[in-house]
């Protein structure tokens, strides 16, 4: 019904003083009703520009935007019935919390009583009952952003857009806000489009993710699929696979200057140049008596809750691995590690000519 | 410690000096307004007199008409200035376009170039249009010297208003006029008040423009004051000056009351 469809969208900025020319080019993007969708990419990849085009705040050069059967490409943002949460709360400073939340309804000429009731309901949903008559400057940053979320959803938008909504908040509060958005998404079944550079945020909040780079969407899929089977070395690196090795595949065997590894035969691996992705959790440290495939010297140890992040120098290159150290031994820099590799989960990205 | 005491001492001395500089002329003005004559080198009058005030409340003085004309012209000028300056200041402070600097120079020119220069041109044009000797013509002519102050005050307000607020307003369904009323106006209101105060004062104190365009038919307080000040009767001039000062103070106070009413209503 209210499926968002974006097709063939392009937007180019000409080179101006201090800014290089920049463009986004989008094939197709479809977001289902009730879905939570994230566009993930580094800063400067064009994700905010894309979001503003969808919101209607920027006119695209080409392309069409549909909501269901309605072509909204040239509809001004105030008539799109979308909600938006920006990076900053942007609460109107001269209005109280309840006036801020009721603003959208007031613009639709909803009566005062009705407005108040609706605003109080969403304020309760974001955990801010009783804050009605406070002014924004009397709230903490996290509370302000909660009000901003409440204000964006109070008029039941067809699509809720969020532009890096929590990146200005303290890390602790960020986690709380993510949980809040998850709860709200479940409770109100709002279609959500989130733009972020934070992998954790995207993985936690989104049903599906699109990875954006240099103005183009490289891959779209559910989080596990994007993580396990990246289709581009940038995607692999960006979502945290630290071992992306360029080389060549020939008859099921991967060769690079540093490594020779036999790939699993269950998938058909195309021959030719490409990248091998070894996720850091696929390595396991074993004793020298067991079967091992790689040997290296430990050069860096970082302890994370419950596991270690290790860097192992295997002579020709450095590998990144996660290890939980089952025997409770604390790994020491300088020691020699023997590694086994779960090669059934290796992933090969053939280069596109 | 010593430094702080020295600073405090200087603070006291400077405040005292400032008070003297500001109050001395006012004292002599008040004294002058309530006496008949004060032959040199006396600093205090021989006897007090209400002659100046008796003249002022007499029907021949026209003072009531002058107050009304002065205030109504100043108010009308200010309203027109607000209407003109809001879009101009918005464009100049938040958008960039070709020729922006030149437009700014042109708009600020009346502050720098003596009013006399522009009034000569305005006068000829108004003669052709039949606008001389009318309050309406005087009001139009007052816009030139007062508009730059209004624009300047509003540009500062617009300079601190990012586009993101209106974008947020649009996402909440606010149309253009709704955005102006609920988002832009509350933000620039302090600028409007400052600009209005300046605009009122500039309009109230115009003599030359009023004299040339009004041709002696449009009587404002400065028009009445000037002949007495330039040698006619310093006592009556002093009394008029007090009336003028009271008028200016009343105008500023009125703006303040309006602003407070607005904020209390919210």
Coordinates of C-alpha atoms in Angstrom, one line a residue:
Chain A
X1 CA 0.0 0.0 0.0
X2 CA 2.5 2.6 1.2
X3 CA 5.5 1.1 -0.4
X4 CA 8.2 3.7 -1.0
X5 CA 9.8 3.3 -4.4
X6 CA 12.7 5.4 -5.7
X7 CA 13.9 4.8 -9.2
X8 CA 16.7 6.3 -11.3
X9 CA 17.4 9.1 -8.9
X10 CA 20.4 11.4 -9.6
X11 CA 21.5 14.5 -7.9
X12 CA 24.7 16.4 -8.9
X13 CA 26.4 19.3 -7.1
X14 CA 28.6 21.4 -9.3
X15 CA 32.0 22.3 -8.0
X16 CA 31.9 25.4 -5.9
X17 CA 34.4 27.2 -3.7
X18 CA 35.9 24.6 -1.4
X19 CA 33.6 21.8 -2.5
X20 CA 34.3 19.2 -5.2
X21 CA 31.6 18.3 -7.5
X22 CA 29.6 15.5 -6.1
X23 CA 26.8 13.3 -7.4
X24 CA 24.5 10.5 -6.3
X25 CA 23.2 7.9 -8.7
X26 CA 20.6 5.5 -7.6
X27 CA 19.2 2.5 -9.4
X28 CA 16.1 1.3 -7.5
X29 CA 15.2 1.3 -3.9
X30 CA 12.1 -0.2 -2.5
X31 CA 11.0 0.0 1.1
X32 CA 8.1 -2.1 2.2
X33 CA 5.3 -0.8 4.5
X34 CA 6.2 -1.3 8.1
X35 CA 9.8 -2.1 7.3
X36 CA 12.7 -0.6 9.0
X37 CA 15.4 0.2 6.4
X38 CA 18.9 1.7 7.0
X39 CA 21.2 3.4 4.5
X40 CA 24.7 2.8 5.8
X41 CA 27.7 4.6 4.5
X42 CA 30.7 6.7 5.5
X43 CA 30.3 10.5 5.8
X44 CA 30.3 12.2 2.4
X45 CA 28.9 9.2 0.6
X46 CA 25.7 11.1 -0.3
X47 CA 23.3 9.4 2.1
X48 CA 22.0 12.6 3.6
X49 CA 21.5 14.1 0.1
X50 CA 19.5 11.0 -0.8
X51 CA 17.4 11.3 2.4
X52 CA 16.7 15.0 1.6
X53 CA 15.6 14.1 -1.9
X54 CA 13.2 11.5 -0.5
X55 CA 12.0 14.0 2.0
X56 CA 11.4 16.6 -0.7
X57 CA 13.8 19.1 0.8
X58 CA 16.1 18.8 -2.2
X59 CA 14.8 18.4 -5.8
X60 CA 16.4 15.5 -7.6
X61 CA 17.9 16.1 -11.0
X62 CA 16.3 12.9 -12.4
X63 CA 14.3 10.0 -11.1
X64 CA 10.9 9.3 -9.6
X65 CA 9.7 8.8 -6.1
X66 CA 6.5 6.9 -5.4
X67 CA 4.5 6.2 -2.3
X68 CA 2.2 3.3 -3.3
X69 CA 0.5 4.5 -6.5
X70 CA 1.2 8.2 -5.9
X71 CA 4.0 9.9 -7.7
X72 CA 5.4 12.3 -5.1
X73 CA 8.5 13.4 -7.0
X74 CA 7.4 17.0 -7.2
X75 CA 5.2 17.2 -4.1
X76 CA 6.6 19.7 -1.6
X77 CA 7.7 18.2 1.7
X78 CA 5.0 19.8 3.7
X79 CA 2.4 17.8 1.7
X80 CA 4.2 14.4 1.8
X81 CA 3.0 13.4 5.3
X82 CA 6.5 12.2 6.3
X83 CA 8.1 12.6 9.6
X84 CA 11.8 13.4 10.0
X85 CA 14.2 13.3 12.9
X86 CA 17.4 15.3 12.2
X87 CA 20.8 14.9 13.9
X88 CA 19.9 17.9 16.1
X89 CA 16.6 17.8 18.0
X90 CA 15.6 21.2 16.5
X91 CA 12.8 21.7 19.0
X92 CA 11.3 25.2 18.7
X93 CA 12.8 27.1 21.6
X94 CA 9.8 29.3 22.2
X95 CA 7.3 26.4 22.6
X96 CA 6.8 24.0 25.4
X97 CA 7.3 20.2 25.0
X98 CA 3.6 19.6 24.4
X99 CA 3.4 22.5 21.9
X100 CA 6.4 21.2 20.1
X101 CA 4.9 17.7 19.8
X102 CA 1.5 19.0 18.8
X103 CA 3.0 21.4 16.1
X104 CA 2.4 19.0 13.2
X105 CA -1.2 18.5 14.2
X106 CA -1.7 22.2 14.7
X107 CA -0.5 22.8 11.1
X108 CA -3.2 20.3 10.0
X109 CA -5.7 22.4 12.0
X110 CA -6.4 19.7 14.5
X111 CA -8.3 21.0 17.5
X112 CA -6.5 21.9 20.7
X113 CA -7.9 19.1 22.9
X114 CA -7.3 16.4 20.3
X115 CA -3.8 17.7 19.8
X116 CA -3.1 17.6 23.5
X117 CA -4.3 14.0 23.9
X118 CA -2.4 12.8 20.9
X119 CA 0.8 14.5 22.0
X120 CA 0.5 13.1 25.5
X121 CA 0.1 9.6 24.1
X122 CA 3.3 9.8 22.1
X123 CA 5.2 11.5 24.9
X124 CA 4.2 8.6 27.1
X125 CA 5.5 6.2 24.5
X126 CA 8.9 7.9 24.5
X127 CA 9.0 7.9 28.3
X128 CA 8.4 11.6 28.9
X129 CA 5.0 11.8 30.6
X130 CA 4.8 14.8 32.8
X131 CA 7.2 17.0 30.8
X132 CA 4.4 18.7 29.0
X133 CA 5.0 22.3 30.1
X134 CA 8.8 22.3 30.1
X135 CA 10.7 24.3 27.6
X136 CA 13.4 22.6 25.4
X137 CA 16.3 24.3 27.2
X138 CA 15.2 22.6 30.4
X139 CA 15.7 19.1 28.9
X140 CA 18.9 17.1 28.5
X141 CA 20.1 16.3 25.0
X142 CA 18.7 12.8 25.1
X143 CA 15.3 14.0 26.3
X144 CA 15.2 16.6 23.6
X145 CA 15.8 14.0 21.0
X146 CA 13.0 11.9 22.5
X147 CA 10.7 14.8 22.1
X148 CA 11.9 15.2 18.5
X149 CA 11.0 11.5 17.9
X150 CA 7.6 12.0 19.5
X151 CA 7.0 15.1 17.4
X152 CA 7.9 13.2 14.2
X153 CA 5.5 10.3 14.8
X154 CA 2.5 12.1 16.4
X155 CA 0.7 12.7 13.1
X156 CA 1.2 9.0 12.0
X157 CA 3.5 9.7 9.1
X158 CA 3.5 7.5 6.0
X159 CA 7.3 7.3 6.4
X160 CA 9.6 8.2 9.2
X161 CA 13.0 9.5 8.0
X162 CA 15.9 9.7 10.4
X163 CA 19.2 11.4 9.6
X164 CA 22.0 10.2 12.0
X165 CA 19.5 10.8 14.8
X166 CA 21.7 9.7 17.7
X167 CA 25.2 10.7 16.6
X168 CA 25.1 13.9 18.7
X169 CA 24.3 12.0 21.9
X170 CA 26.5 10.4 24.5
X171 CA 27.3 6.7 23.7
X172 CA 25.3 5.5 26.7
X173 CA 22.2 7.4 25.8
X174 CA 22.6 6.3 22.2
X175 CA 22.0 2.7 23.2
X176 CA 18.8 3.7 25.1
X177 CA 17.6 5.7 22.1
X178 CA 18.1 2.7 19.8
X179 CA 16.0 0.6 22.1
X180 CA 13.4 3.3 22.2
X181 CA 13.2 3.5 18.4
X182 CA 13.0 -0.4 18.2
X183 CA 10.1 -0.3 20.6
X184 CA 8.3 2.5 18.8
X185 CA 8.8 0.8 15.5
X186 CA 7.1 -2.3 16.9
X187 CA 4.4 -0.4 18.7
X188 CA 3.3 1.9 15.9
X189 CA 4.4 -0.2 12.9
X190 CA 5.9 2.9 11.2
X191 CA 7.8 2.5 8.0
X192 CA 11.3 3.8 8.8
X193 CA 14.2 5.0 6.7
X194 CA 17.4 5.6 8.7
X195 CA 20.6 7.1 7.5
X196 CA 23.7 6.4 9.5
X197 CA 27.4 5.9 9.4
X198 CA 27.3 3.7 12.5
X199 CA 27.2 -0.1 11.6
X200 CA 26.0 -1.0 15.1
X201 CA 23.0 1.3 14.7
X202 CA 22.1 0.0 11.3
X203 CA 22.5 -3.6 12.4
X204 CA 20.4 -3.1 15.5
X205 CA 17.6 -1.1 14.0
X206 CA 17.1 -2.2 10.5
X207 CA 15.3 -5.1 8.9
X208 CA 17.3 -4.4 5.7
X209 CA 20.4 -2.4 5.0
X210 CA 21.7 -0.7 1.9
X211 CA 25.4 0.1 1.8
X212 CA 26.2 3.4 0.1
X213 CA 29.6 4.5 -1.2
X214 CA 30.5 7.5 -3.4
X215 CA 26.9 8.3 -4.2
X216 CA 25.9 4.7 -5.2
X217 CA 24.2 1.9 -3.3
X218 CA 26.5 -1.1 -3.6
X219 CA 24.5 -3.8 -1.8
X220 CA 21.0 -4.2 -0.3
X221 CA 20.0 -7.0 2.0
X222 CA 19.2 -8.2 5.4
X223 CA 22.0 -7.5 7.9
X224 CA 23.3 -11.1 8.1
X225 CA 23.4 -11.4 4.3
X226 CA 25.3 -8.2 3.9
X227 CA 27.7 -9.3 6.6
X228 CA 28.2 -12.8 5.4
X229 CA 28.1 -12.3 1.7
X230 CA 29.3 -8.8 0.8
X231 CA 29.4 -8.2 -2.9
X232 CA 32.1 -5.5 -2.9
X233 CA 35.4 -5.2 -1.1
X234 CA 34.2 -1.8 0.2
X235 CA 31.1 -3.4 1.8
X236 CA 33.2 -6.1 3.4
X237 CA 35.7 -3.6 4.9
X238 CA 33.0 -1.1 5.9
X239 CA 30.9 -3.5 7.9
X240 CA 33.9 -4.8 9.8
X241 CA 35.5 -7.7 8.0
X242 CA 39.0 -6.7 8.6
X243 CA 40.6 -9.4 6.3
X244 CA 39.9 -8.5 2.7
X245 CA 42.7 -9.9 0.6
X246 CA 43.1 -9.1 -3.1
X247 CA 44.1 -12.0 -5.3
X248 CA 43.0 -14.4 -7.9
X249 CA 40.9 -17.5 -7.8
X250 CA 41.6 -20.5 -10.0
X251 CA 39.8 -23.8 -9.9
X252 CA 38.6 -23.3 -6.4
X253 CA 41.9 -22.2 -5.0
X254 CA 42.6 -18.6 -3.9
X255 CA 46.1 -17.2 -4.5
X256 CA 47.5 -13.9 -3.5
X257 CA 51.0 -12.7 -2.9
X258 CA 50.5 -13.7 0.8
X259 CA 48.2 -16.6 0.9
X260 CA 47.2 -19.8 -0.8
X261 CA 43.8 -21.1 0.5
X262 CA 41.5 -23.8 -0.8
X263 CA 38.0 -22.5 -1.0
X264 CA 35.0 -24.6 -0.1
X265 CA 33.6 -26.5 -3.0
X266 CA 30.0 -26.4 -2.1
X267 CA 29.6 -23.0 -3.8
X268 CA 30.6 -22.5 -7.3
X269 CA 33.5 -20.1 -7.1
X270 CA 34.1 -18.2 -10.4
X271 CA 37.7 -18.1 -11.5
X272 CA 39.4 -14.8 -12.0
X273 CA 40.7 -11.8 -10.0
X274 CA 38.8 -10.8 -6.9
X275 CA 38.9 -10.5 -3.1
X276 CA 38.8 -13.1 -0.4
X277 CA 36.9 -12.1 2.7
X278 CA 37.9 -13.8 5.9
X279 CA 35.7 -12.6 8.8
X280 CA 37.8 -12.2 11.9
X281 CA 35.7 -14.7 13.9
X282 CA 36.6 -17.6 11.5
X283 CA 40.0 -18.0 12.9
X284 CA 40.6 -20.2 16.0
X285 CA 43.8 -20.5 17.9
X286 CA 44.9 -24.1 18.3
X287 CA 47.9 -25.8 19.9
X288 CA 50.7 -26.8 17.6
X289 CA 49.8 -30.4 18.1
X290 CA 46.5 -30.0 16.4
X291 CA 45.7 -29.4 12.8
X292 CA 46.7 -25.8 12.0
X293 CA 46.8 -23.9 8.7
X294 CA 48.6 -20.7 9.6
X295 CA 51.3 -19.7 12.0
X296 CA 52.1 -16.2 13.1
X297 CA 53.3 -13.9 15.8
X298 CA 50.9 -12.0 18.0
X299 CA 51.6 -8.3 17.6
X300 CA 48.5 -6.6 19.2
X301 CA 46.0 -7.6 21.9
X302 CA 42.8 -5.7 22.7
X303 CA 40.5 -7.1 25.4
X304 CA 36.8 -6.6 24.7
X305 CA 34.0 -7.8 27.0
X306 CA 34.2 -11.6 26.6
X307 CA 36.7 -11.9 23.8
X308 CA 40.0 -10.6 22.5
X309 CA 40.7 -8.7 19.3
X310 CA 44.1 -9.9 18.1
X311 CA 46.4 -9.0 15.3
X312 CA 48.7 -11.8 14.1
X313 CA 51.7 -11.2 11.8
X314 CA 52.0 -14.3 9.5
X315 CA 55.1 -12.9 7.8
X316 CA 53.6 -11.7 4.6
X317 CA 50.7 -9.8 6.1
X318 CA 48.7 -9.0 9.3
X319 CA 45.5 -10.9 10.0
X320 CA 42.8 -9.7 12.3
X321 CA 41.0 -12.2 14.5
X322 CA 38.5 -12.5 17.3
X323 CA 39.3 -15.1 19.9
X324 CA 37.5 -15.9 23.2
X325 CA 40.5 -17.9 24.6
X326 CA 38.5 -20.9 26.0
X327 CA 41.3 -22.0 28.4
X328 CA 41.2 -18.6 30.1
X329 CA 44.8 -17.9 29.1
X330 CA 45.6 -14.2 28.5
X331 CA 47.3 -13.8 25.1
X332 CA 50.7 -12.1 25.2
X333 CA 52.2 -9.9 22.5
X334 CA 55.1 -11.7 20.9
X335 CA 53.9 -15.2 21.4
X336 CA 53.5 -17.6 18.4
X337 CA 50.0 -18.6 17.6
X338 CA 48.8 -21.5 15.5
X339 CA 45.6 -20.8 13.7
X340 CA 42.9 -23.0 12.2
X341 CA 40.4 -21.5 9.7
X342 CA 36.8 -22.4 9.2
X343 CA 37.1 -22.5 5.5
X344 CA 33.4 -23.4 4.9
X345 CA 32.5 -19.8 5.6
X346 CA 35.1 -18.1 3.4
X347 CA 33.6 -15.6 1.0
X348 CA 35.0 -14.7 -2.4
X349 CA 34.1 -11.5 -4.3
X350 CA 35.0 -11.8 -8.0
X351 CA 36.0 -8.5 -9.5
X352 CA 33.5 -7.0 -11.9
X353 CA 35.0 -6.2 -15.3
Chain B
X1 CA 43.7 41.9 45.0
X2 CA 45.2 45.3 44.4
X3 CA 44.3 45.0 40.8
X4 CA 40.7 44.3 41.5
X5 CA 40.5 47.3 43.9
X6 CA 42.1 49.5 41.2
X7 CA 39.5 48.3 38.7
X8 CA 36.7 49.0 41.1
X9 CA 38.0 52.5 41.7
X10 CA 38.2 53.2 38.0
X11 CA 34.7 51.7 37.6
X12 CA 33.3 54.2 40.2
X13 CA 35.1 57.2 38.6
X14 CA 34.0 56.3 35.1
X15 CA 30.4 55.7 36.1
X16 CA 30.4 59.1 37.9
X17 CA 31.9 60.9 34.9
X18 CA 29.3 59.3 32.6
X19 CA 26.5 60.3 34.9
X20 CA 27.8 63.9 34.9
X21 CA 28.1 64.0 31.1
X22 CA 24.6 62.6 30.6
X23 CA 22.8 64.6 33.4
X24 CA 24.4 68.0 33.2
X25 CA 22.8 69.0 29.9
X26 CA 19.5 67.6 31.1
X27 CA 19.7 69.6 34.3
X28 CA 20.4 72.8 32.4
X29 CA 17.6 71.9 30.0
X30 CA 15.1 71.4 32.8
X31 CA 16.2 74.6 34.5
X32 CA 16.0 76.5 31.2
X33 CA 12.5 75.2 30.6
X34 CA 11.2 76.6 33.9
X35 CA 12.8 80.1 33.9
X36 CA 12.4 83.4 32.1
X37 CA 15.9 84.3 31.5
X38 CA 19.4 83.6 32.8
X39 CA 21.9 86.3 32.1
X40 CA 25.5 85.2 31.8
X41 CA 27.6 84.4 33.9
X42 CA 24.9 83.1 36.3
X43 CA 24.5 79.3 36.6
X44 CA 21.2 79.5 38.4
X45 CA 18.1 81.5 37.5
X46 CA 17.0 84.5 39.6
X47 CA 13.4 83.4 39.6
X48 CA 11.3 80.6 38.2
X49 CA 8.7 80.9 35.5
X50 CA 6.1 78.8 33.7
X51 CA 6.1 81.1 30.6
X52 CA 7.5 78.4 28.2
X53 CA 4.8 75.9 29.3
X54 CA 2.1 78.5 29.2
X55 CA 3.0 79.2 25.6
X56 CA 3.1 75.5 24.8
X57 CA -0.4 74.7 26.1
X58 CA -1.8 77.8 24.4
X59 CA -3.7 77.0 21.2
X60 CA -1.3 79.0 19.1
X61 CA 1.6 76.6 19.7
X62 CA 0.2 73.6 17.7
X63 CA 2.0 71.3 20.0
X64 CA -0.8 68.7 20.2
X65 CA -1.0 68.5 16.4
X66 CA 2.8 68.2 16.2
X67 CA 2.9 65.3 18.7
X68 CA 0.2 63.5 16.8
X69 CA 1.8 64.1 13.4
X70 CA 5.3 63.1 14.7
X71 CA 4.0 59.9 16.3
X72 CA 1.8 58.8 13.5
X73 CA 4.4 59.4 10.8
X74 CA 7.0 57.5 12.9
X75 CA 4.6 54.6 13.5
X76 CA 3.7 54.4 9.8
X77 CA 7.3 54.6 8.7
X78 CA 8.2 51.8 11.1
X79 CA 5.4 49.5 9.9
X80 CA 6.5 50.0 6.3
X81 CA 10.1 49.5 7.3
X82 CA 9.3 46.1 8.9
X83 CA 7.4 45.0 5.8
X84 CA 10.2 46.1 3.5
X85 CA 13.1 45.0 5.6
X86 CA 12.0 41.4 6.5
X87 CA 12.4 40.0 3.0
X88 CA 15.4 42.2 2.2
X89 CA 17.3 41.2 5.4
X90 CA 16.4 37.6 4.8
X91 CA 17.8 37.7 1.3
X92 CA 21.0 39.6 2.3
X93 CA 21.9 37.6 5.3
X94 CA 20.9 34.0 4.3
X95 CA 21.3 33.8 0.5
X96 CA 24.1 34.6 -1.8
X97 CA 23.4 36.1 -5.2
X98 CA 25.2 38.2 -7.8
X99 CA 25.5 41.9 -7.0
X100 CA 24.7 41.3 -3.3
X101 CA 27.5 43.7 -2.1
X102 CA 26.3 46.5 -4.3
X103 CA 22.7 46.2 -3.1
X104 CA 24.0 46.3 0.5
X105 CA 26.0 49.4 -0.3
X106 CA 23.0 51.0 -1.9
X107 CA 20.8 50.2 1.0
X108 CA 23.2 51.6 3.6
X109 CA 24.0 54.7 1.5
X110 CA 21.4 56.9 3.3
X111 CA 23.3 56.4 6.6
X112 CA 26.6 57.7 5.0
X113 CA 25.4 60.2 2.5
X114 CA 23.9 63.4 4.0
X115 CA 20.1 63.3 3.9
X116 CA 20.2 66.6 2.1
X117 CA 21.6 65.0 -1.1
X118 CA 18.9 62.4 -1.5
X119 CA 16.1 64.8 -0.4
X120 CA 16.9 67.2 -3.2
X121 CA 16.1 64.4 -5.7
X122 CA 13.1 63.2 -3.7
X123 CA 11.8 66.7 -3.5
X124 CA 11.8 67.2 -7.3
X125 CA 10.1 63.8 -7.8
X126 CA 7.5 64.5 -5.1
X127 CA 6.8 67.9 -6.6
X128 CA 5.8 66.2 -9.9
X129 CA 3.8 63.5 -8.1
X130 CA 2.1 66.1 -5.9
X131 CA 3.3 64.5 -2.7
X132 CA 5.0 67.6 -1.3
X133 CA 3.3 69.4 1.6
X134 CA 1.6 66.1 2.6
X135 CA 2.1 63.9 5.7
X136 CA 2.1 60.9 3.3
X137 CA 5.0 62.4 1.3
X138 CA 6.9 63.2 4.5
X139 CA 6.4 59.6 5.7
X140 CA 7.7 58.2 2.4
X141 CA 10.7 60.5 2.6
X142 CA 11.4 59.3 6.2
X143 CA 11.8 55.7 5.0
X144 CA 15.1 56.4 3.3
X145 CA 17.2 57.4 6.4
X146 CA 15.4 54.9 8.8
X147 CA 15.2 51.7 6.6
X148 CA 19.0 50.9 6.8
X149 CA 18.7 50.6 10.6
X150 CA 15.8 48.2 10.4
X151 CA 17.6 46.1 7.8
X152 CA 20.8 46.0 9.8
X153 CA 18.9 44.9 13.0
X154 CA 17.0 42.2 11.1
X155 CA 20.0 40.9 9.3
X156 CA 21.6 40.1 12.6
X157 CA 18.5 38.1 13.6
X158 CA 18.3 36.3 10.3
X159 CA 22.0 35.5 10.5
X160 CA 21.4 33.3 13.5
X161 CA 18.4 31.5 11.9
X162 CA 19.6 28.4 10.0
X163 CA 17.5 26.8 7.3
X164 CA 17.2 23.6 9.3
X165 CA 14.4 25.1 11.4
X166 CA 12.2 25.8 8.4
X167 CA 13.1 22.4 7.0
X168 CA 11.9 20.8 10.2
X169 CA 8.8 22.9 9.9
X170 CA 8.2 21.7 6.4
X171 CA 8.6 18.1 7.5
X172 CA 5.9 18.8 10.1
X173 CA 3.6 20.0 7.4
X174 CA 3.9 23.8 7.9
X175 CA 3.2 25.8 4.7
X176 CA 5.1 29.0 3.9
X177 CA 3.0 31.4 5.9
X178 CA 2.7 29.0 8.8
X179 CA 6.5 28.6 8.8
X180 CA 6.9 32.4 8.8
X181 CA 4.4 32.9 11.6
X182 CA 5.4 30.0 13.9
X183 CA 9.1 29.6 13.3
X184 CA 10.7 32.7 11.6
X185 CA 8.7 35.5 13.3
X186 CA 9.4 34.4 16.9
X187 CA 13.1 34.2 16.1
X188 CA 13.4 37.6 14.5
X189 CA 11.1 39.4 16.9
X190 CA 13.9 40.9 19.1
X191 CA 15.4 42.2 15.9
X192 CA 12.1 43.7 14.8
X193 CA 11.8 45.5 18.2
X194 CA 15.4 46.9 18.1
X195 CA 14.9 48.0 14.5
X196 CA 11.5 49.5 15.3
X197 CA 13.0 51.5 18.1
X198 CA 15.8 52.9 15.9
X199 CA 13.4 53.5 13.1
X200 CA 11.0 55.5 15.4
X201 CA 13.8 57.6 16.8
X202 CA 15.3 58.3 13.3
X203 CA 11.9 59.4 12.0
X204 CA 11.0 61.5 15.1
X205 CA 14.3 63.4 14.9
X206 CA 14.1 64.3 11.1
X207 CA 14.1 68.0 10.6
X208 CA 15.5 68.8 7.2
X209 CA 13.5 66.2 5.3
X210 CA 10.3 67.1 7.0
X211 CA 10.9 70.8 6.4
X212 CA 11.7 70.4 2.7
X213 CA 9.1 67.8 1.7
X214 CA 6.5 69.0 4.2
X215 CA 7.0 72.6 3.1
X216 CA 6.0 73.9 6.5
X217 CA 2.5 72.4 6.1
X218 CA 3.4 69.2 8.0
X219 CA 4.2 70.2 11.6
X220 CA 6.2 67.8 13.6
X221 CA 8.0 68.5 17.0
X222 CA 11.4 69.2 15.4
X223 CA 9.7 71.7 13.0
X224 CA 8.3 73.6 16.0
X225 CA 11.5 73.3 18.0
X226 CA 14.0 74.5 15.4
X227 CA 13.1 78.2 15.1
X228 CA 13.1 78.6 18.9
X229 CA 16.5 76.8 19.2
X230 CA 18.1 78.9 16.5
X231 CA 17.9 82.1 18.4
X232 CA 14.2 82.7 19.0
X233 CA 13.7 81.7 22.5
X234 CA 15.9 79.3 24.3
X235 CA 13.4 78.7 27.1
X236 CA 10.7 77.6 24.8
X237 CA 13.2 75.5 22.9
X238 CA 14.2 73.8 26.2
X239 CA 10.6 73.0 26.9
X240 CA 10.1 71.6 23.4
X241 CA 13.2 69.5 23.8
X242 CA 11.8 67.9 26.9
X243 CA 8.6 67.2 25.1
X244 CA 10.6 65.6 22.3
X245 CA 12.6 63.5 24.7
X246 CA 9.4 62.4 26.4
X247 CA 8.0 61.4 23.1
X248 CA 11.0 59.3 22.2
X249 CA 11.0 57.7 25.6
X250 CA 7.3 57.0 25.3
X251 CA 7.7 55.4 21.9
X252 CA 10.4 53.0 23.2
X253 CA 8.4 52.2 26.3
X254 CA 5.4 51.5 24.1
X255 CA 7.4 49.0 22.1
X256 CA 8.6 47.3 25.2
X257 CA 5.1 47.0 26.5
X258 CA 4.0 45.4 23.2
X259 CA 6.9 42.9 23.3
X260 CA 6.1 41.9 26.9
X261 CA 2.4 41.4 26.0
X262 CA 3.5 39.1 23.2
X263 CA 5.8 37.0 25.4
X264 CA 3.2 36.8 28.2
X265 CA 0.6 35.6 25.8
X266 CA 2.8 32.7 24.8

